[in-house]
mmCIF file of C-alpha atoms in Angstrom:
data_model
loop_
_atom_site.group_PDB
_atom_site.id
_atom_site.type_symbol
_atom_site.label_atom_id
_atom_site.label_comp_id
_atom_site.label_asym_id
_atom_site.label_seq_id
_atom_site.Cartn_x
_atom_site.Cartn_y
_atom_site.Cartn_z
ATOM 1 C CA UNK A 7 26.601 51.462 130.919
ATOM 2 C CA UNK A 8 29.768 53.096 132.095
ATOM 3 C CA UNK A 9 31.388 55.830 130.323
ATOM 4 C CA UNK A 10 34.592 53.848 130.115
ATOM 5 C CA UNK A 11 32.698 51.285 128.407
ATOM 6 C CA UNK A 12 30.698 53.230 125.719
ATOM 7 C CA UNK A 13 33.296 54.677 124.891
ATOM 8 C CA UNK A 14 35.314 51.180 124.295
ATOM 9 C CA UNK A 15 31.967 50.328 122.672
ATOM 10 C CA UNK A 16 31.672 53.187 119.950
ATOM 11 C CA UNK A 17 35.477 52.667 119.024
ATOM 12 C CA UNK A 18 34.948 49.319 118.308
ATOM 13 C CA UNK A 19 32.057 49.957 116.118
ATOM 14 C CA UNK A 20 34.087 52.473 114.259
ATOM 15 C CA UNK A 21 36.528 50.639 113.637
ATOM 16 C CA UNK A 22 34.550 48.025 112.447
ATOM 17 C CA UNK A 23 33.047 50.822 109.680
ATOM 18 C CA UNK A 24 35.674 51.834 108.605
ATOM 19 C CA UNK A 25 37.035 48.124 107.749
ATOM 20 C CA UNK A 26 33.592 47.687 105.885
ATOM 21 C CA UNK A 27 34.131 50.971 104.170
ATOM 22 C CA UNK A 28 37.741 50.132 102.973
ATOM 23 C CA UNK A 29 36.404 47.000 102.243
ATOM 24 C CA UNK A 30 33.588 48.046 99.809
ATOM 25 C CA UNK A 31 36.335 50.592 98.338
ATOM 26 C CA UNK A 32 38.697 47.421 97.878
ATOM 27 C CA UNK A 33 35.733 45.936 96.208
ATOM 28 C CA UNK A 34 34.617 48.642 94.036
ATOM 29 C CA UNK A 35 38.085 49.749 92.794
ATOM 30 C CA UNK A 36 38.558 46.300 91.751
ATOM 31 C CA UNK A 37 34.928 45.401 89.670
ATOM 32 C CA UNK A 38 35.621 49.219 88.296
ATOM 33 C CA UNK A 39 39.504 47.561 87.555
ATOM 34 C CA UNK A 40 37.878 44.704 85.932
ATOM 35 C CA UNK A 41 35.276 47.010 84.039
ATOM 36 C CA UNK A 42 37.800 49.285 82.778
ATOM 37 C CA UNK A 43 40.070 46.584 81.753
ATOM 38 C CA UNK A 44 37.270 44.757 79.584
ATOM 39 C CA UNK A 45 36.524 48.155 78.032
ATOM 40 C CA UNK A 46 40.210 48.309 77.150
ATOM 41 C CA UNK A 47 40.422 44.845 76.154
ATOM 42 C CA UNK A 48 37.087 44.509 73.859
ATOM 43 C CA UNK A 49 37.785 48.156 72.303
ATOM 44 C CA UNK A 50 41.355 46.509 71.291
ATOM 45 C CA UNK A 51 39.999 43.071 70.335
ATOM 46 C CA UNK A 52 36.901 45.403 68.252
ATOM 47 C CA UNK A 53 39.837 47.683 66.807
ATOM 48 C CA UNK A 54 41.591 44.999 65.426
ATOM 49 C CA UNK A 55 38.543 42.744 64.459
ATOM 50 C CA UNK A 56 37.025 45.218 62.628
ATOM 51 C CA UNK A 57 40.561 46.413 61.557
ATOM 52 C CA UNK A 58 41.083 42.624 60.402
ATOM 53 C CA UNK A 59 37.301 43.025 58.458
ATOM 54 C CA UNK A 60 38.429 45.987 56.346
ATOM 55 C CA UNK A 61 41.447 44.245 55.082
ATOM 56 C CA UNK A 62 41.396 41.883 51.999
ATOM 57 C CA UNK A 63 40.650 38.306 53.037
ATOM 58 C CA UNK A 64 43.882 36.904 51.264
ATOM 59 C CA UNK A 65 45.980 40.084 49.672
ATOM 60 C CA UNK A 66 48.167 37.254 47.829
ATOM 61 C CA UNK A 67 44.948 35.380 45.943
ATOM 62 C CA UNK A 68 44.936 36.997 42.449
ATOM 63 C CA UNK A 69 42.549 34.418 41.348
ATOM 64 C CA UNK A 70 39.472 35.775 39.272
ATOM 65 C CA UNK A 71 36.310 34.673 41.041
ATOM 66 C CA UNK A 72 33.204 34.845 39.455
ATOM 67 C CA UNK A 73 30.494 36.682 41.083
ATOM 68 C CA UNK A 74 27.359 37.241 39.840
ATOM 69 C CA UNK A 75 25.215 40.136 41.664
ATOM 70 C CA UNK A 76 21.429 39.732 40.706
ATOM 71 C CA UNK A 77 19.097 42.512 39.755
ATOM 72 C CA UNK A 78 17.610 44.272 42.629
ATOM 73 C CA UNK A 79 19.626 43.245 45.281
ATOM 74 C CA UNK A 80 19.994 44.573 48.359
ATOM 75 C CA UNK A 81 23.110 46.317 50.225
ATOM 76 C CA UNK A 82 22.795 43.154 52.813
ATOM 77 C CA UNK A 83 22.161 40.514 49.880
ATOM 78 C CA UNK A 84 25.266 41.836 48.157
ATOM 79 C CA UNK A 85 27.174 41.594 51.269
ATOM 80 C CA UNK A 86 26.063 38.233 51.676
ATOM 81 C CA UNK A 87 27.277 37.220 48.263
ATOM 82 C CA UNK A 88 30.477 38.757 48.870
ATOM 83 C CA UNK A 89 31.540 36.663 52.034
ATOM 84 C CA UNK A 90 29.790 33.451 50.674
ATOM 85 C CA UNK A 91 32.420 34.238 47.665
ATOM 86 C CA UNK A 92 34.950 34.702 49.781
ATOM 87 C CA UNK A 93 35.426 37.907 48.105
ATOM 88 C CA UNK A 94 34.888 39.913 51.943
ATOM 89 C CA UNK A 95 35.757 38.690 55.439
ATOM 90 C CA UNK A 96 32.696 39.508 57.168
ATOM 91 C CA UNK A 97 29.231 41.072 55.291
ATOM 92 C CA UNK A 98 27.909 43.171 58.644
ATOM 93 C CA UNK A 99 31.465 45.097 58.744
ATOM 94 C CA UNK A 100 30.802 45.626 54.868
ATOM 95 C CA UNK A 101 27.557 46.969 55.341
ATOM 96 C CA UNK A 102 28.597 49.223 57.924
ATOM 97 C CA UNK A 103 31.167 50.360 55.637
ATOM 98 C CA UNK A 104 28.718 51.344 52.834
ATOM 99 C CA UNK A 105 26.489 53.038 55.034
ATOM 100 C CA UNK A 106 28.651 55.254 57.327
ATOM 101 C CA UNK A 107 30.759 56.288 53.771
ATOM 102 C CA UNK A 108 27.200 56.952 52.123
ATOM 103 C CA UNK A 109 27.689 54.378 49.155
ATOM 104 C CA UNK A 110 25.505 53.235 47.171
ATOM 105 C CA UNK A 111 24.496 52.329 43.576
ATOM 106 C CA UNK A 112 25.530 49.119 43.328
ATOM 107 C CA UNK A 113 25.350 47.564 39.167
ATOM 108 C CA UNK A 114 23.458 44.208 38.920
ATOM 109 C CA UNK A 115 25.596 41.590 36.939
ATOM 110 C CA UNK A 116 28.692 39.292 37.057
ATOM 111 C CA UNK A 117 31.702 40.060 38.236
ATOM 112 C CA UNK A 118 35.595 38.708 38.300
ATOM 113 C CA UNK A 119 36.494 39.612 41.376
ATOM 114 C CA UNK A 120 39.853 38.566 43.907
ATOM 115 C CA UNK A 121 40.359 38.125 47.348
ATOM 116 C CA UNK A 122 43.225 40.712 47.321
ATOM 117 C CA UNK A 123 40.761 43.074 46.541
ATOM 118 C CA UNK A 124 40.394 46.248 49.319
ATOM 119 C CA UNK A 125 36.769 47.220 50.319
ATOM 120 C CA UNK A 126 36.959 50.646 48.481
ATOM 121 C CA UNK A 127 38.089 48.703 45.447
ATOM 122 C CA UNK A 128 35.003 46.287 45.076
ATOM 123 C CA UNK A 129 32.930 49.205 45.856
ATOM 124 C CA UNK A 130 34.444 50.923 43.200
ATOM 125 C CA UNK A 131 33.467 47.682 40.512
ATOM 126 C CA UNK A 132 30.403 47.072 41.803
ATOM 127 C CA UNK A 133 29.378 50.849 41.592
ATOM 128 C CA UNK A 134 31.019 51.061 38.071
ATOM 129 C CA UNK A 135 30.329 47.458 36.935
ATOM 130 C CA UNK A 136 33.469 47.258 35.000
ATOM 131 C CA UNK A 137 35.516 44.080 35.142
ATOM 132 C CA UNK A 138 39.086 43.161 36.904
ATOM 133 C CA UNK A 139 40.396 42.135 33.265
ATOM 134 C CA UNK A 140 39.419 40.883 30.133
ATOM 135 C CA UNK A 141 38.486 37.340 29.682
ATOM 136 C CA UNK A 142 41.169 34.929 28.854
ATOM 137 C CA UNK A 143 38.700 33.217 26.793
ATOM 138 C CA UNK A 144 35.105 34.258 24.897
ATOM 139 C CA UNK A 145 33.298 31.407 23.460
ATOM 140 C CA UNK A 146 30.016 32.175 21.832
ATOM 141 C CA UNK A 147 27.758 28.920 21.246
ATOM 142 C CA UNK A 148 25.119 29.714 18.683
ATOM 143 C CA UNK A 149 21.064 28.299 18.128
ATOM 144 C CA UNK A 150 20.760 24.990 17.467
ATOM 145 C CA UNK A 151 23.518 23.159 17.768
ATOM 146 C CA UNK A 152 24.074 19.809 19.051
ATOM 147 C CA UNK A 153 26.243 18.681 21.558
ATOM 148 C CA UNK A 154 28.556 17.230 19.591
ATOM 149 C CA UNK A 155 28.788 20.492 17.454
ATOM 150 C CA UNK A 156 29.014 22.539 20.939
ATOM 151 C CA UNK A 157 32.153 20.034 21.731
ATOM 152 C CA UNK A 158 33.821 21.444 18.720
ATOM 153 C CA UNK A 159 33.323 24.714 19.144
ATOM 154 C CA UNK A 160 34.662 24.719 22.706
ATOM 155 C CA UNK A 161 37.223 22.427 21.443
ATOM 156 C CA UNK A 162 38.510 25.378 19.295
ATOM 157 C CA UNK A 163 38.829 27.734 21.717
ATOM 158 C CA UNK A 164 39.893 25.940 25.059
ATOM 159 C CA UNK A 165 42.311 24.009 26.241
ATOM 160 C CA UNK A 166 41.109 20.222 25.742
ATOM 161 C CA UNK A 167 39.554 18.469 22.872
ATOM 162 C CA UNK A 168 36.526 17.173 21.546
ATOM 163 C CA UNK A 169 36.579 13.472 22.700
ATOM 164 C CA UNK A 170 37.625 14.693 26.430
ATOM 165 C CA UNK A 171 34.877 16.880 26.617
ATOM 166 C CA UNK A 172 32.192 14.413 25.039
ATOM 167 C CA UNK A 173 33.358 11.647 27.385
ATOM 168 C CA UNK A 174 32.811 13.604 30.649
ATOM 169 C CA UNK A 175 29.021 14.975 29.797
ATOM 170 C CA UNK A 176 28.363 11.485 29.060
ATOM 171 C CA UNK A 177 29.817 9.818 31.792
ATOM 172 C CA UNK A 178 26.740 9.104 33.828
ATOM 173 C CA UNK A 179 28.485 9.193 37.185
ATOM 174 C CA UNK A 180 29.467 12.711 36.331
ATOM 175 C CA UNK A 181 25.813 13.147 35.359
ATOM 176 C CA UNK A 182 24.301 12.247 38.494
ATOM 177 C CA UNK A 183 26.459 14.374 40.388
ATOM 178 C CA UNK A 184 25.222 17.307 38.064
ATOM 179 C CA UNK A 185 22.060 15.878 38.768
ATOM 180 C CA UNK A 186 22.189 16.515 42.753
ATOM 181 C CA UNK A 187 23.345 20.221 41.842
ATOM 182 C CA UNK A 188 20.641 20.929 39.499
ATOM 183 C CA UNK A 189 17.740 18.932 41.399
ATOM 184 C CA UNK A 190 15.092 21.239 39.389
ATOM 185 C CA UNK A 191 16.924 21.309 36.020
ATOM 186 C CA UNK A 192 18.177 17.529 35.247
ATOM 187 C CA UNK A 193 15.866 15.282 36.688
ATOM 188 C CA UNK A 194 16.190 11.377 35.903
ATOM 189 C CA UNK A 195 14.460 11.963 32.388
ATOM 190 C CA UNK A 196 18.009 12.381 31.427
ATOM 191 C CA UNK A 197 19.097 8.956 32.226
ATOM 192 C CA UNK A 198 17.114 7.426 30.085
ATOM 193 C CA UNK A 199 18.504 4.666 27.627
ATOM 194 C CA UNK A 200 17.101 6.139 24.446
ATOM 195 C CA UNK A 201 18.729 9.332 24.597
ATOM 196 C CA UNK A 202 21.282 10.068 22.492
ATOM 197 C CA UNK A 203 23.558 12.541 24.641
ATOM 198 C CA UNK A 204 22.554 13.182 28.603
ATOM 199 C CA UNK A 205 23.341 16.603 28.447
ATOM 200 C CA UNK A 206 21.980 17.272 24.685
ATOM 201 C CA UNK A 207 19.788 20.321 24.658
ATOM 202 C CA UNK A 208 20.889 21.458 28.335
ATOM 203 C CA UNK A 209 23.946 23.833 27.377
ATOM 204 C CA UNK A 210 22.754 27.293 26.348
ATOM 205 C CA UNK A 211 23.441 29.085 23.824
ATOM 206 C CA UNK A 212 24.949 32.150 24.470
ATOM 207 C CA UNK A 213 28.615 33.760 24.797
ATOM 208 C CA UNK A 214 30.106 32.589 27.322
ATOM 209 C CA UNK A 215 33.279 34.960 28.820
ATOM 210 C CA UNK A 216 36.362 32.977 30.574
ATOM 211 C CA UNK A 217 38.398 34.332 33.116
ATOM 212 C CA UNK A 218 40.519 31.867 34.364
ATOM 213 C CA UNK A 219 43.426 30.658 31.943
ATOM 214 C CA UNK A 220 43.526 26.801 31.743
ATOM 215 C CA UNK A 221 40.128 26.356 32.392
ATOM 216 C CA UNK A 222 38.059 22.673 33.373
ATOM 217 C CA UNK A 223 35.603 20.767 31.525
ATOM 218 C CA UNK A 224 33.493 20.941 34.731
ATOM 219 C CA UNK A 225 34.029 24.701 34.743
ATOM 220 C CA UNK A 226 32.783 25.426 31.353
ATOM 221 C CA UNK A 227 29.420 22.852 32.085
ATOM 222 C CA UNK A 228 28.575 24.342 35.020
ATOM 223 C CA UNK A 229 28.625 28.071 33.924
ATOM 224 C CA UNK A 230 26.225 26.476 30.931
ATOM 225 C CA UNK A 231 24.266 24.829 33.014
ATOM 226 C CA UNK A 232 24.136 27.976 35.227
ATOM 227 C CA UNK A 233 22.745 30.339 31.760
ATOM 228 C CA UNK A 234 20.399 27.339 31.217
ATOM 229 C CA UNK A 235 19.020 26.873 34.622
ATOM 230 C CA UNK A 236 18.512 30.916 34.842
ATOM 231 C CA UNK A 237 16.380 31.120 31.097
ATOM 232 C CA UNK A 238 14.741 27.729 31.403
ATOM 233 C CA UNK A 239 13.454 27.664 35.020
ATOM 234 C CA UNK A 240 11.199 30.617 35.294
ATOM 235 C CA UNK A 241 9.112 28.800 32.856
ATOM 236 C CA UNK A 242 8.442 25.788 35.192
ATOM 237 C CA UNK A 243 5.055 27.923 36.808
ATOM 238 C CA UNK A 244 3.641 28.179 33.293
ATOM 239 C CA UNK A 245 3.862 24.402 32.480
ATOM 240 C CA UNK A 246 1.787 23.743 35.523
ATOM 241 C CA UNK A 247 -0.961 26.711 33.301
ATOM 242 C CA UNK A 248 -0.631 24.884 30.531
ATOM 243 C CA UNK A 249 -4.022 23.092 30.050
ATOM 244 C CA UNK A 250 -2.759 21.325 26.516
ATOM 245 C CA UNK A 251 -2.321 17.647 27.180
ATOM 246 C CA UNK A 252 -3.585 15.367 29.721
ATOM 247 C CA UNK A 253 -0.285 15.407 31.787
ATOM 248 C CA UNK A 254 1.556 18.597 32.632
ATOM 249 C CA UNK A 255 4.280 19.243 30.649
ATOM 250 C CA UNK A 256 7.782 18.619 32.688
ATOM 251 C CA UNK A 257 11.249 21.206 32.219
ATOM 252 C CA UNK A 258 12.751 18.055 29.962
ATOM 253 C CA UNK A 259 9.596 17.799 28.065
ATOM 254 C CA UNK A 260 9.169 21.353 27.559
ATOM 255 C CA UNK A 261 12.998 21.758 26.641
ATOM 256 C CA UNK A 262 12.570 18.801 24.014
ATOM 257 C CA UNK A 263 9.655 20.509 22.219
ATOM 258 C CA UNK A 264 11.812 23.712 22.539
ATOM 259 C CA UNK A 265 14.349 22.079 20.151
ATOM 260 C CA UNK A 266 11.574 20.721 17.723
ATOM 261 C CA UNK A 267 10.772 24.446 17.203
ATOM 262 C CA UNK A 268 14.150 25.695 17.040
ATOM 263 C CA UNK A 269 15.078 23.362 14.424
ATOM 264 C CA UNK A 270 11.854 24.229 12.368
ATOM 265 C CA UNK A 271 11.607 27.784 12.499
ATOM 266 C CA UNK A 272 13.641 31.208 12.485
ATOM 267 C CA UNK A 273 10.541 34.007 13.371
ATOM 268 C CA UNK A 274 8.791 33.727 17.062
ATOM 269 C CA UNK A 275 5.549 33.880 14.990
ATOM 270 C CA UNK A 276 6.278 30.552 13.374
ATOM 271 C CA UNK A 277 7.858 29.217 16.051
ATOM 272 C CA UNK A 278 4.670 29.184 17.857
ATOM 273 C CA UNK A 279 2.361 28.061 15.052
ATOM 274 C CA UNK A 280 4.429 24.918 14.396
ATOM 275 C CA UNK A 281 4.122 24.565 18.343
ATOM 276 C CA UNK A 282 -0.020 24.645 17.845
ATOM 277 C CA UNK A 283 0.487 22.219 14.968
ATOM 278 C CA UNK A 284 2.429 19.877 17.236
ATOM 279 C CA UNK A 285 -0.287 19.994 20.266
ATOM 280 C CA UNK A 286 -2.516 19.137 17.549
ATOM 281 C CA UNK A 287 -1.239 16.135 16.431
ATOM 282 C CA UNK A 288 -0.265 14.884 20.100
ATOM 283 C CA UNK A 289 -3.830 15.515 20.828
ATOM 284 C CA UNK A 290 -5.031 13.513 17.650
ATOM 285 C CA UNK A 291 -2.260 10.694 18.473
ATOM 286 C CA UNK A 292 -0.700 11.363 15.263
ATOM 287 C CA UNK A 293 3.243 11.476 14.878
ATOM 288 C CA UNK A 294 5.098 14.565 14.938
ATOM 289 C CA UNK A 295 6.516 14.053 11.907
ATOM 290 C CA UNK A 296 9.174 17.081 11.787
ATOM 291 C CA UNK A 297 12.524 16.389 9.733
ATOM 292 C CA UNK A 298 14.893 17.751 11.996
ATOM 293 C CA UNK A 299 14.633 14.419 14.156
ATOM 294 C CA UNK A 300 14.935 12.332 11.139
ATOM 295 C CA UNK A 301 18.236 13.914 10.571
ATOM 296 C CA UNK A 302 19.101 14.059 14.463
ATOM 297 C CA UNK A 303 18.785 10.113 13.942
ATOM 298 C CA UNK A 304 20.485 10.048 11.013
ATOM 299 C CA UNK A 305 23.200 12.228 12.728
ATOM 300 C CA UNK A 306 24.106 14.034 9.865
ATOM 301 C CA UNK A 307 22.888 16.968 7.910
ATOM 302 C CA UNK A 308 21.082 17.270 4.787
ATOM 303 C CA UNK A 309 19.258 19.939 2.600
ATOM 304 C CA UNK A 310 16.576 18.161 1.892
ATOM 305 C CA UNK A 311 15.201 14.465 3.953
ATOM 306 C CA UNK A 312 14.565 11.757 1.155
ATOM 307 C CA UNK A 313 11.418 9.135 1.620
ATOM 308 C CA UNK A 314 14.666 6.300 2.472
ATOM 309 C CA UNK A 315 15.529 8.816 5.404
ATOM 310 C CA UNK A 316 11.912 8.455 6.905
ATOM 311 C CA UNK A 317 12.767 4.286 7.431
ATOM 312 C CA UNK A 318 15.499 5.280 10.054
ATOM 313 C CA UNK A 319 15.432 3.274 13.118
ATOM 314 C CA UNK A 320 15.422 5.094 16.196
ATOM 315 C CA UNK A 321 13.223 6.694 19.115
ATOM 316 C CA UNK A 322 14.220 10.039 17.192
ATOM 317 C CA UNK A 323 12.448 9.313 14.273
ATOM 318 C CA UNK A 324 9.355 11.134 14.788
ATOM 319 C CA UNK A 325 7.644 9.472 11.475
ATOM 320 C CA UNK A 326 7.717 6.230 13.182
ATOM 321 C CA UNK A 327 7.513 7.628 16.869
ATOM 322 C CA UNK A 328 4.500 9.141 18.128
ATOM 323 C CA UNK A 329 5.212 11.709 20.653
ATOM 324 C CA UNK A 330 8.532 13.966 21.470
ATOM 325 C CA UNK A 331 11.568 12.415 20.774
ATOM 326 C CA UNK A 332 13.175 10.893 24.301
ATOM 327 C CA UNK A 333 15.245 14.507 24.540
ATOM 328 C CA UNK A 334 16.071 17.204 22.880
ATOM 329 C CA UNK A 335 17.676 17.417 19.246
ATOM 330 C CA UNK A 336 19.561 20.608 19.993
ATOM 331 C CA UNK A 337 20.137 23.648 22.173
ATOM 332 C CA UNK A 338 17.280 26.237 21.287
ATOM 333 C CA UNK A 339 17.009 30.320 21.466
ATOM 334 C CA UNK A 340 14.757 31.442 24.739
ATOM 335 C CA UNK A 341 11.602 32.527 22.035
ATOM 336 C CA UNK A 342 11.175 29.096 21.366
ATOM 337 C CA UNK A 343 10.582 28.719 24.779
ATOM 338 C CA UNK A 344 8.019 31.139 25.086
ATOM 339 C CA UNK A 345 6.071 29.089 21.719
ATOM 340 C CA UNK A 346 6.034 26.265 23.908
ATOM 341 C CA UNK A 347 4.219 28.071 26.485
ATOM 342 C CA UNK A 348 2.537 30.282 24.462
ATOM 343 C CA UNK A 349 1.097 28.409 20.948
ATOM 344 C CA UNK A 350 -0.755 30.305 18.892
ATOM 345 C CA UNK A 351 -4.454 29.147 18.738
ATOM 346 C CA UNK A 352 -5.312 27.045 15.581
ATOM 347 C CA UNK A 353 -6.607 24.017 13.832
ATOM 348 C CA UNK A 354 -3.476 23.581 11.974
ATOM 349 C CA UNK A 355 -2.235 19.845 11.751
ATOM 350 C CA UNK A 356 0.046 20.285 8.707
ATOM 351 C CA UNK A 357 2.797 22.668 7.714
ATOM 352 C CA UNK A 358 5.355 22.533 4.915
ATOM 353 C CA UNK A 359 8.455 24.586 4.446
ATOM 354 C CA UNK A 360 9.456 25.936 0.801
ATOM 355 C CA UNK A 361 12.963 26.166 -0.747
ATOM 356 C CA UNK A 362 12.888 30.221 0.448
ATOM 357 C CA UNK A 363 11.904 29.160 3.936
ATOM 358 C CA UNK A 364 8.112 30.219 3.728
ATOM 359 C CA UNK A 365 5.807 27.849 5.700
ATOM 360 C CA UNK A 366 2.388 27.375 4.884
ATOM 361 C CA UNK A 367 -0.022 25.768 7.377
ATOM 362 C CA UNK A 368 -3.577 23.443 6.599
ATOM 363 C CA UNK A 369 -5.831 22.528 8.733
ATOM 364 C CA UNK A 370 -6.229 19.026 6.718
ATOM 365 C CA UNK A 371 -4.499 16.221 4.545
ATOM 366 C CA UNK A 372 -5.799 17.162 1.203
ATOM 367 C CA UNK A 373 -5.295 21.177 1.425
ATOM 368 C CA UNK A 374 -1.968 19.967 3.052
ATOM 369 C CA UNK A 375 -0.763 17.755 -0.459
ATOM 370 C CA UNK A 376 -2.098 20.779 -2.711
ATOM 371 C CA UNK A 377 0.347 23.097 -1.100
ATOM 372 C CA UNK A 378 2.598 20.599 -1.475
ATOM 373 C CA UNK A 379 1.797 20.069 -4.931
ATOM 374 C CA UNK A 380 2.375 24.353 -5.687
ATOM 375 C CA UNK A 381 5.538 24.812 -3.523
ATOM 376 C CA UNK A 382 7.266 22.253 -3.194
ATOM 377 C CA UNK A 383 6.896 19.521 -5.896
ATOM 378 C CA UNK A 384 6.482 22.289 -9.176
ATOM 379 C CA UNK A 385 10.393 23.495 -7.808
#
């Protein structure tokens, strides 16, 4: 090859170089461009999301919400509550924000909370479990009421009256859709035709605090039902221990004989004598034969049940019935629970109450009618 022509040849291939070169510069400059721009851009966007995160989901919503924060939760359960509240925008941000500011000692319990709330100012309940405000309402339901006595009560105190609340728990539509939200608590047992009142038995007592100020029927059920499902369930594993009767006991069954006692009894000790008594007799086939049923069928009270009392004609009269009663007579304290699950461990299959309240047990007919004889019949 010529000189001339290598030298034609070389430029060429420089030139062709240093197109590649500024070519591959072109190239780079732009992806680094690009990269630099979606830095930009997603440190912006993450600013403002997590910017957005911080601030209170609606700062206009005074609304009290409640929020109840079990015991033993965890900084991530709690956050989960939160959001699913719509208390907090997003739970991750929320547990980032507890952990980079080091807080921590979060208060089991409920809470009225508000979506105008600021992060620092639900830490700040949560850490000092105080409240947003004082209820508008406090309603305290006592032992061993019925629910047409626990329709009064609320009647008293809230904003609708006895007959509205009394024809929505026994609206069965309304029922069954309580029903689908409580699949464990209110099975079909409920529906049955003998019983009195759906719902009877199922609200807890308890004080109940409201927060909001014209508050629904529904409202006031469901936070009930809510105490209810939260006492009663937990007991559900020992029914299935209970080696008693032939069948095990169900949550309606065991809440039915949890009225019995409540109605029978004051002291826990009692309480689960009268239960042994009770097993006794359903084991025998013999009727229950407790007064507080006669009177639940009467639907009145009385000091005393006369012998005209015992001819009443109804599934509640448990000196005609054998068995429980279709539901339960009453609401019922949480020890009568545990006598349900826990009888004491006797031979009893009589008991009798005197006019003081003492109860004396027998293990048979005959040393049953002497006590009878010395307590009750010589007053």
């Amino acid at each position: 090859m010529s000189e001339r022509n290598f030298k034609k040849s070389y430029k060429a291939r420089l030139k062709k170089r240093t197109e590649e070169a500024s070519t591959v510069r072109k190239i780079v400059a732009s992806i680094l461009t690009i990269f630099v721009l979606l830095l930009l851009i997603g440190g912006v966007s993450g600013y403002f999301y997590i910017k957005s995160a911080l601030e209170p989901v609606d700062p206009s919503d005074e609304s009290q919400k409640s929020v109840e924060i079990p015991l033993g939760s965890s900084t991530s359960q709690i956050a989960g509550i939160l959001e699913k509240n719509g208390i907090i925008k997003n739970d991750l941000i929320f547990r980032f924000y507890t952990k980079f500011n080091n807080e921590s000692g979060f208060q089991a319990g409920e809470y009225q909370l508000t979506s105008s709330m600021k992060l620092n100012e639900i830490i700040d309940s949560l850490q000092s479990g105080k409240l947003i405000k004082d209820p508008a309402f406090k309603v305290t339901i006592p032992e061993g009421r019925t629910l047409d006595q626990i329709a009064g009560t609320l009647a008293d105190k809230l904003p609708f009256t006895k007959d509205e609340f009394l024809t929505k728990v026994n609206d069965k539509e309304y029922v069954k859709e309580l029903m689908e939200q409580y699949p464990e608590l209110l099975t079909e047992e409920v529906l049955n035709e003998e019983i009195k009142y759906p719902l009877e038995g199922y609200l807890f007592a308890s004080t109940y605090p409201i927060y909001v100020e014209d508050p629904t029927i529904e409202q006031i059920v469901h936070k009930m039902l809510d105490q209810t499902k939260e006492v009663v369930l937990p007991y559900k594993e020992q029914l299935a221990e209970l080696d008693l009767l032939n069948d095990e006991m169900t949550i309606h069954e065991l809440m039915t004989m949890a009225s019995l006692l409540e109605n029978e009894a004051r002291t826990s000790e009692n309480r689960k004598k009268i239960a042994s008594v009770f097993y006794n007799r359903l084991e025998e086939e013999m009727p229950l034969q407790t007064d507080p049923t006669v009177l639940y069928a009467l639907g009145e009270h009385k000091d005393r049940v006369l012998y005209e009392d015992l001819e009443v004609d109804s599934p509640y009269n448990t000196y005609e019935e054998e068995g429980l009663t279709p539901g339960p007579i009453s609401n019922f304290n949480e020890n009568a629970l545990k006598a349900v699950v826990e009888p004491a461990d006797t031979e009893f299959l009589y008991f009798l109450a005197d006019d003081e309240g003492n109860i004396y047990y027998s293990e048979t007919l005959e040393k049953h009618n002497e006590k009878k004889n010395k307590y009750i019949n010589n007053n």
